[in-house]
Short mmCIF file of C-alpha atoms in Angstrom, two decimals:
data_model
loop_
_atom_site.label_atom_id
_atom_site.label_comp_id
_atom_site.label_asym_id
_atom_site.label_seq_id
_atom_site.Cartn_x
_atom_site.Cartn_y
_atom_site.Cartn_z
CA MET A 1 -0.11 0.04 0.13
CA VAL A 2 1.48 3.43 -1.22
CA PRO A 3 0.08 5.90 0.36
CA PHE A 4 0.22 8.57 -2.91
CA GLY A 5 -0.52 8.58 -6.14
CA ALA A 6 1.57 6.62 -9.03
CA GLY A 7 4.53 8.10 -10.69
CA GLY A 8 6.36 10.12 -7.68
CA PRO A 9 9.40 8.82 -5.93
CA THR A 10 7.60 7.63 -3.05
CA ASP A 11 5.66 5.23 -5.66
CA SER A 12 8.67 4.12 -7.75
CA SER A 13 10.87 3.49 -5.08
CA ALA A 14 8.19 1.24 -3.75
CA ARG A 15 7.80 -0.53 -7.14
CA ILE A 16 11.48 -1.36 -7.19
CA VAL A 17 11.65 -2.75 -3.89
CA ALA A 18 8.06 -4.77 -5.20
CA ARG A 19 9.76 -6.32 -7.94
CA VAL A 20 13.12 -7.68 -5.84
CA LEU A 21 10.63 -9.18 -3.09
CA SER A 22 8.55 -11.20 -5.87
CA ASP A 23 11.63 -12.32 -7.37
CA ARG A 24 13.16 -13.35 -4.03
CA LEU A 25 10.33 -14.65 -2.18
CA GLY A 26 8.35 -16.29 -5.10
CA GLN A 27 4.90 -14.34 -4.31
CA PRO A 28 3.75 -11.56 -6.39
CA PHE A 29 3.68 -8.11 -4.51
CA VAL A 30 0.96 -5.64 -6.00
CA VAL A 31 1.56 -2.32 -6.03
CA GLU A 32 -1.85 -0.31 -4.70
CA ASN A 33 -1.67 3.49 -4.94
CA LYS A 34 -4.33 4.91 -1.99
CA ALA A 35 -3.81 8.83 -2.16
CA GLY A 36 -5.35 10.89 0.21
CA GLY A 37 -4.63 13.19 3.69
CA GLY A 38 -0.99 14.01 3.04
CA GLY A 39 -0.12 10.40 3.22
CA THR A 40 -2.35 9.30 5.78
CA VAL A 41 -5.37 7.77 4.16
CA GLY A 42 -2.91 4.63 2.87
CA PRO A 43 -1.89 3.56 6.60
CA MET A 44 -5.85 3.89 7.55
CA VAL A 45 -6.47 0.64 5.42
CA VAL A 46 -3.09 -1.43 6.23
CA VAL A 47 -4.13 -0.99 10.08
CA ARG A 48 -7.22 -2.88 9.45
CA ALA A 49 -6.06 -5.64 7.40
CA ALA A 50 -5.27 -9.00 8.74
CA PRO A 51 -2.08 -8.87 10.36
CA ASP A 52 -0.89 -12.32 7.92
CA GLY A 53 2.20 -10.59 6.41
CA TYR A 54 0.26 -10.16 3.00
CA THR A 55 -0.47 -6.68 3.45
CA LEU A 56 2.27 -3.93 3.90
CA LEU A 57 2.76 -0.47 3.94
CA TRP A 58 5.30 1.32 2.25
CA GLY A 59 5.33 4.14 4.84
CA GLY A 60 7.43 7.16 5.27
CA THR A 61 8.30 10.93 7.02
CA SER A 62 4.45 12.49 5.54
CA SER A 63 2.63 9.12 6.88
CA LEU A 64 4.49 8.39 10.24
CA ALA A 65 6.27 11.45 11.36
CA MET A 66 4.39 14.69 10.12
CA GLY A 67 0.91 13.30 9.85
CA PRO A 68 0.59 12.50 13.35
CA GLY A 69 0.87 16.50 14.36
CA LEU A 70 -1.41 17.59 11.05
CA TYR A 71 -4.19 14.74 11.57
CA PRO A 72 -4.74 14.55 15.36
CA LYS A 73 -7.74 12.24 14.92
CA LEU A 74 -6.14 9.77 12.88
CA ASP A 75 -7.17 6.41 13.25
CA TYR A 76 -3.66 4.84 13.70
CA ASP A 77 -0.26 5.26 16.15
CA PRO A 78 2.43 5.79 13.78
CA VAL A 79 4.37 3.45 17.04
CA LYS A 80 1.76 0.95 18.15
CA SER A 81 -0.51 0.68 14.75
CA PHE A 82 2.43 -1.11 12.98
CA ALA A 83 5.02 -4.08 13.05
CA PRO A 84 8.25 -2.03 11.61
CA ILE A 85 9.75 -4.50 8.76
CA GLY A 86 12.59 -2.38 7.97
CA GLN A 87 13.77 1.52 7.07
CA VAL A 88 14.77 1.38 2.93
CA VAL A 89 15.73 4.59 1.80
CA ARG A 90 16.05 8.18 1.95
CA ALA A 91 16.79 11.53 0.37
CA PRO A 92 17.66 14.54 1.24
CA HIS A 93 15.88 17.53 0.23
CA LEU A 94 18.12 20.30 -2.54
CA PHE A 95 17.02 24.29 -1.32
CA VAL A 96 17.56 25.86 -4.52
CA GLY A 97 16.34 29.79 -5.56
CA ARG A 98 15.94 31.90 -8.93
CA PRO A 99 19.53 32.85 -10.26
CA SER A 100 18.79 36.45 -10.41
CA LEU A 101 18.59 36.62 -6.52
CA PRO A 102 21.48 38.79 -5.26
CA ALA A 103 22.98 36.13 -3.33
CA GLN A 104 25.77 33.70 -4.92
CA ASN A 105 25.63 31.05 -2.13
CA LEU A 106 24.11 29.78 1.37
CA LYS A 107 25.81 32.18 3.51
CA GLU A 108 24.40 35.22 1.12
CA LEU A 109 21.30 34.33 1.53
CA VAL A 110 20.83 34.21 4.94
CA ALA A 111 22.44 37.65 5.06
CA LEU A 112 20.09 38.94 2.64
CA ALA A 113 17.03 37.00 4.53
CA LYS A 114 17.98 38.81 7.80
CA ALA A 115 18.29 41.94 6.23
CA GLN A 116 14.79 41.56 4.56
CA PRO A 117 13.06 40.04 6.69
CA GLY A 118 9.67 38.36 5.77
CA LYS A 119 10.37 39.89 2.03
CA LEU A 120 12.04 36.54 0.81
CA THR A 121 9.89 34.08 0.05
CA PHE A 122 9.75 29.99 -0.17
CA GLY A 123 7.55 27.67 -1.88
CA SER A 124 6.10 24.23 -1.02
CA ALA A 125 3.58 21.90 -2.00
CA GLY A 126 1.13 22.93 0.48
CA ALA A 127 1.18 23.80 4.08
CA GLY A 128 2.58 20.31 6.07
CA SER A 129 4.50 18.41 3.22
CA SER A 130 7.56 17.45 3.62
CA THR A 131 8.94 20.49 1.57
CA HIS A 132 7.00 23.22 3.49
CA LEU A 133 8.30 21.69 6.97
CA ALA A 134 12.20 21.39 5.63
CA GLY A 135 11.72 25.38 5.14
CA GLU A 136 10.08 26.00 8.63
CA SER A 137 13.20 24.07 10.08
CA PHE A 138 15.41 26.01 7.70
CA LYS A 139 13.79 29.36 9.37
CA ALA A 140 14.12 28.06 13.34
CA THR A 141 17.42 26.28 13.32
CA PHE A 142 19.05 29.77 11.23
CA GLY A 143 16.86 32.15 12.73
CA VAL A 144 15.51 33.54 9.02
CA ASP A 145 12.12 34.98 7.93
CA LEU A 146 10.92 33.77 5.09
CA LEU A 147 7.46 34.16 3.95
CA HIS A 148 5.73 30.66 2.84
CA ILE A 149 3.78 30.17 -0.44
CA GLY A 150 2.05 26.99 -0.54
CA TYR A 151 0.74 25.10 -3.95
CA LYS A 152 -0.92 22.55 -4.77
CA SER A 153 2.44 20.53 -6.00
CA GLY A 154 5.84 20.73 -5.98
CA ALA A 155 6.04 20.79 -9.29
CA GLN A 156 3.83 24.18 -9.44
CA ALA A 157 6.22 26.06 -6.39
CA VAL A 158 9.52 25.14 -8.66
CA ALA A 159 7.68 26.03 -12.06
CA ASP A 160 7.58 29.47 -10.39
CA VAL A 161 11.07 29.54 -8.93
CA ILE A 162 11.94 29.60 -12.60
CA GLY A 163 9.66 31.99 -13.75
CA ASN A 164 10.53 34.93 -11.04
CA GLN A 165 7.23 34.42 -8.77
CA ILE A 166 8.72 33.46 -5.86
CA ASP A 167 12.64 33.26 -4.67
CA LEU A 168 13.23 29.82 -3.13
CA VAL A 169 12.40 26.19 -2.76
CA PHE A 170 12.87 23.30 -1.26
CA ASP A 171 12.07 20.24 -3.07
CA ALA A 172 13.70 16.25 -4.43
CA ILE A 173 17.10 16.72 -5.64
CA PRO A 174 16.20 14.44 -8.95
CA ALA A 175 13.33 17.00 -10.34
CA LEU A 176 15.71 19.78 -9.54
CA ALA A 177 18.93 18.74 -10.80
CA PRO A 178 18.36 18.80 -14.56
CA GLN A 179 17.46 22.98 -13.74
CA VAL A 180 20.24 23.54 -11.73
CA GLN A 181 22.43 21.97 -14.37
CA ALA A 182 20.73 24.28 -17.00
CA GLY A 183 21.29 27.38 -14.90
CA SER A 184 17.51 27.58 -14.30
CA LEU A 185 17.82 27.21 -10.58
CA ARG A 186 21.06 28.13 -8.17
CA ALA A 187 21.57 25.12 -5.61
CA PHE A 188 21.89 27.07 -2.33
CA GLY A 189 22.28 23.57 -0.45
CA VAL A 190 21.83 19.61 0.29
CA THR A 191 19.65 18.97 3.58
CA GLY A 192 21.23 16.02 4.49
CA THR A 193 24.36 14.98 6.37
CA ALA A 194 26.38 13.99 3.12
CA ARG A 195 26.56 15.37 -0.38
CA SER A 196 24.22 13.49 -3.24
CA PRO A 197 25.96 12.28 -5.93
CA LEU A 198 23.57 13.55 -8.27
CA LEU A 199 24.78 16.63 -7.27
CA PRO A 200 28.29 16.53 -5.85
CA GLY A 201 29.45 19.81 -6.41
CA VAL A 202 26.91 21.24 -4.11
CA PRO A 203 27.60 21.17 -0.13
CA THR A 204 25.24 20.58 2.34
CA ILE A 205 23.85 23.35 4.34
CA ALA A 206 25.23 21.64 7.93
CA GLU A 207 28.91 22.32 6.52
CA GLN A 208 28.34 25.92 4.75
CA LEU A 209 26.50 27.22 8.02
CA GLY A 210 28.30 25.37 10.69
CA GLN A 211 25.51 23.96 12.54
CA PRO A 212 23.59 20.02 11.97
CA PHE A 213 20.65 20.31 10.35
CA ASP A 214 19.12 17.41 8.15
CA ALA A 215 15.30 17.12 6.56
CA TYR A 216 14.82 13.81 4.73
CA SER A 217 11.99 11.95 3.25
CA TRP A 218 12.25 8.53 4.09
CA PHE A 219 10.49 5.29 3.36
CA GLY A 220 10.13 1.50 4.60
CA LEU A 221 8.02 -1.19 4.71
CA LEU A 222 5.71 -1.79 7.77
CA ALA A 223 2.77 -4.61 8.42
CA PRO A 224 0.13 -4.46 10.96
CA ALA A 225 0.45 -4.88 14.57
CA GLY A 226 0.35 -8.47 15.28
CA THR A 227 1.84 -9.74 12.45
CA PRO A 228 3.85 -13.01 13.44
CA ALA A 229 7.39 -12.14 14.21
CA PRO A 230 8.74 -15.00 12.14
CA ILE A 231 6.29 -13.17 9.13
CA VAL A 232 8.16 -10.09 9.44
CA GLN A 233 11.37 -11.31 10.34
CA ARG A 234 11.13 -13.37 6.90
CA ILE A 235 10.42 -10.42 4.78
CA SER A 236 13.13 -8.34 6.39
CA SER A 237 16.18 -10.69 5.84
CA THR A 238 15.05 -11.20 2.45
CA LEU A 239 14.87 -6.92 2.21
CA THR A 240 17.87 -6.76 4.00
CA GLU A 241 20.08 -9.31 1.19
CA ALA A 242 18.22 -7.77 -1.82
CA LEU A 243 19.23 -4.05 -0.72
CA ALA A 244 22.87 -5.55 -0.92
CA ASP A 245 22.48 -6.34 -4.11
CA PRO A 246 24.65 -4.16 -6.36
CA ALA A 247 22.14 -3.93 -8.79
CA VAL A 248 19.06 -2.92 -6.62
CA ARG A 249 21.06 -0.35 -4.79
CA GLN A 250 22.11 0.81 -7.70
CA GLN A 251 18.26 1.66 -9.57
CA LEU A 252 17.63 2.93 -5.79
CA GLN A 253 20.50 5.48 -6.17
CA SER A 254 19.63 6.57 -9.51
CA ALA A 255 16.59 7.78 -8.63
CA GLY A 256 18.15 9.74 -5.81
CA PHE A 257 17.93 7.49 -3.04
CA GLU A 258 20.19 6.51 -0.22
CA VAL A 259 20.00 2.59 0.75
CA LEU A 260 19.68 2.01 4.26
CA GLY A 261 18.67 -1.65 5.01
CA THR A 262 17.95 -1.36 8.82
CA SER A 263 16.43 -4.10 11.23
CA PRO A 264 13.16 -3.68 12.89
CA ASP A 265 14.15 -2.43 15.77
CA ALA A 266 16.19 0.31 14.64
CA PHE A 267 13.29 1.30 11.73
CA ALA A 268 11.11 1.33 14.90
CA LYS A 269 13.63 3.98 16.52
CA THR A 270 14.07 6.09 13.55
CA ILE A 271 9.93 6.86 13.33
CA GLY A 272 9.62 7.57 17.14
CA GLU A 273 13.07 10.09 16.62
CA GLU A 274 11.20 11.90 13.45
CA LEU A 275 7.61 11.60 15.13
CA THR A 276 8.83 13.62 18.26
CA LYS A 277 10.81 15.96 15.30
CA TRP A 278 8.30 16.99 12.99
CA THR A 279 4.96 17.08 15.32
CA GLY A 280 7.17 19.33 17.83
CA LEU A 281 7.88 21.48 14.86
CA ILE A 282 4.04 21.35 13.97
CA LYS A 283 2.74 22.35 17.60
CA LYS A 284 5.43 24.98 18.16
CA LEU A 285 4.42 26.67 14.88
CA GLY A 286 0.70 25.99 14.79
CA ILE A 287 1.00 24.96 11.35
CA ALA A 288 -2.59 22.90 10.18
CA ALA A 289 -2.85 21.17 7.41
CA GLN A 290 -4.18 22.26 3.95
#
C-alpha cells in the first residue's frame, strides 16, 4: 500500500522494492496506490488489514512522522499500530532559488534574508508537506524569516521559482538537478548529512553554515501490528539481502535515494525520533494541514 499517487518518487521506490521481493520470495507483490490526507489514508487501510504479512505499508515521513501532528484524530498510531520491517531508503531535499537573487551562496542568502525579514518567499507542495516543513525547520534553525507560499504540488512551486514569481523552494534532488545543471535554478544546499551523488558539487547546508541540519524524506516497509514475528523477520531478512545487491542499490541510487536497509528495531527507533522531531515543530509553529 503506497499512500501517494503513481509516478512520484514514493511510488517508484516502492515498485523497485516490490519487484525485488517478488523475485526473491516467489510471491507476487502488487503495488496499490491510496492517496489522500497528506499520506494518511493508505496507513488507515493497512491498520485494518489482517496481520498475516499479505498487506504491507510503504510508509514514510509524511505518513508516520508528520501526519500525526497535522491530523490529530487519525485512526492509527505510527508507533503502536504497525510492526516495522525495515527502513529502506531516504532522500534529502535540495534548497534552490531563482538565479537573479542577489546572493551567490547560502551564507549570502541568510544575510540577505536577515536584512529583509519576511521579504523573501519560499514555495512548497502545500502547508504541512515535507517541503514546507523543511523550510520551516530551516527558518527556525538559522533564525531567518521567509514567507511561505503553498502550492498544490511541488512542481508548481518550482515552476514559479524558475519564472521569478517566488524566490526559493525545497524539493527532491532528482526533480531539480536538471534545472540546476541548466542554470535555470541556483542550488544553495542539500538538507542531508552528506552531499548527493547526483550533484556532488553542491555542499550540504550544515557544512556551509557550521550547524547541524537535516531534513529527509524516508520510506520503509511495515506490517499491521500483531503480525507474527517469524513473518516480519522473513520479509526483513529478504529485504536486507536484496538491498545488498549492487544492481538493486544502483536502481534506487539512480532515483536519488540513499539505500539504508535497517532492522525492524532500528526502524522503530527512527520512527519514534522523527515523530518527536516533526510533531514538535508542527505544534510549536501552529501549522495546520490544508
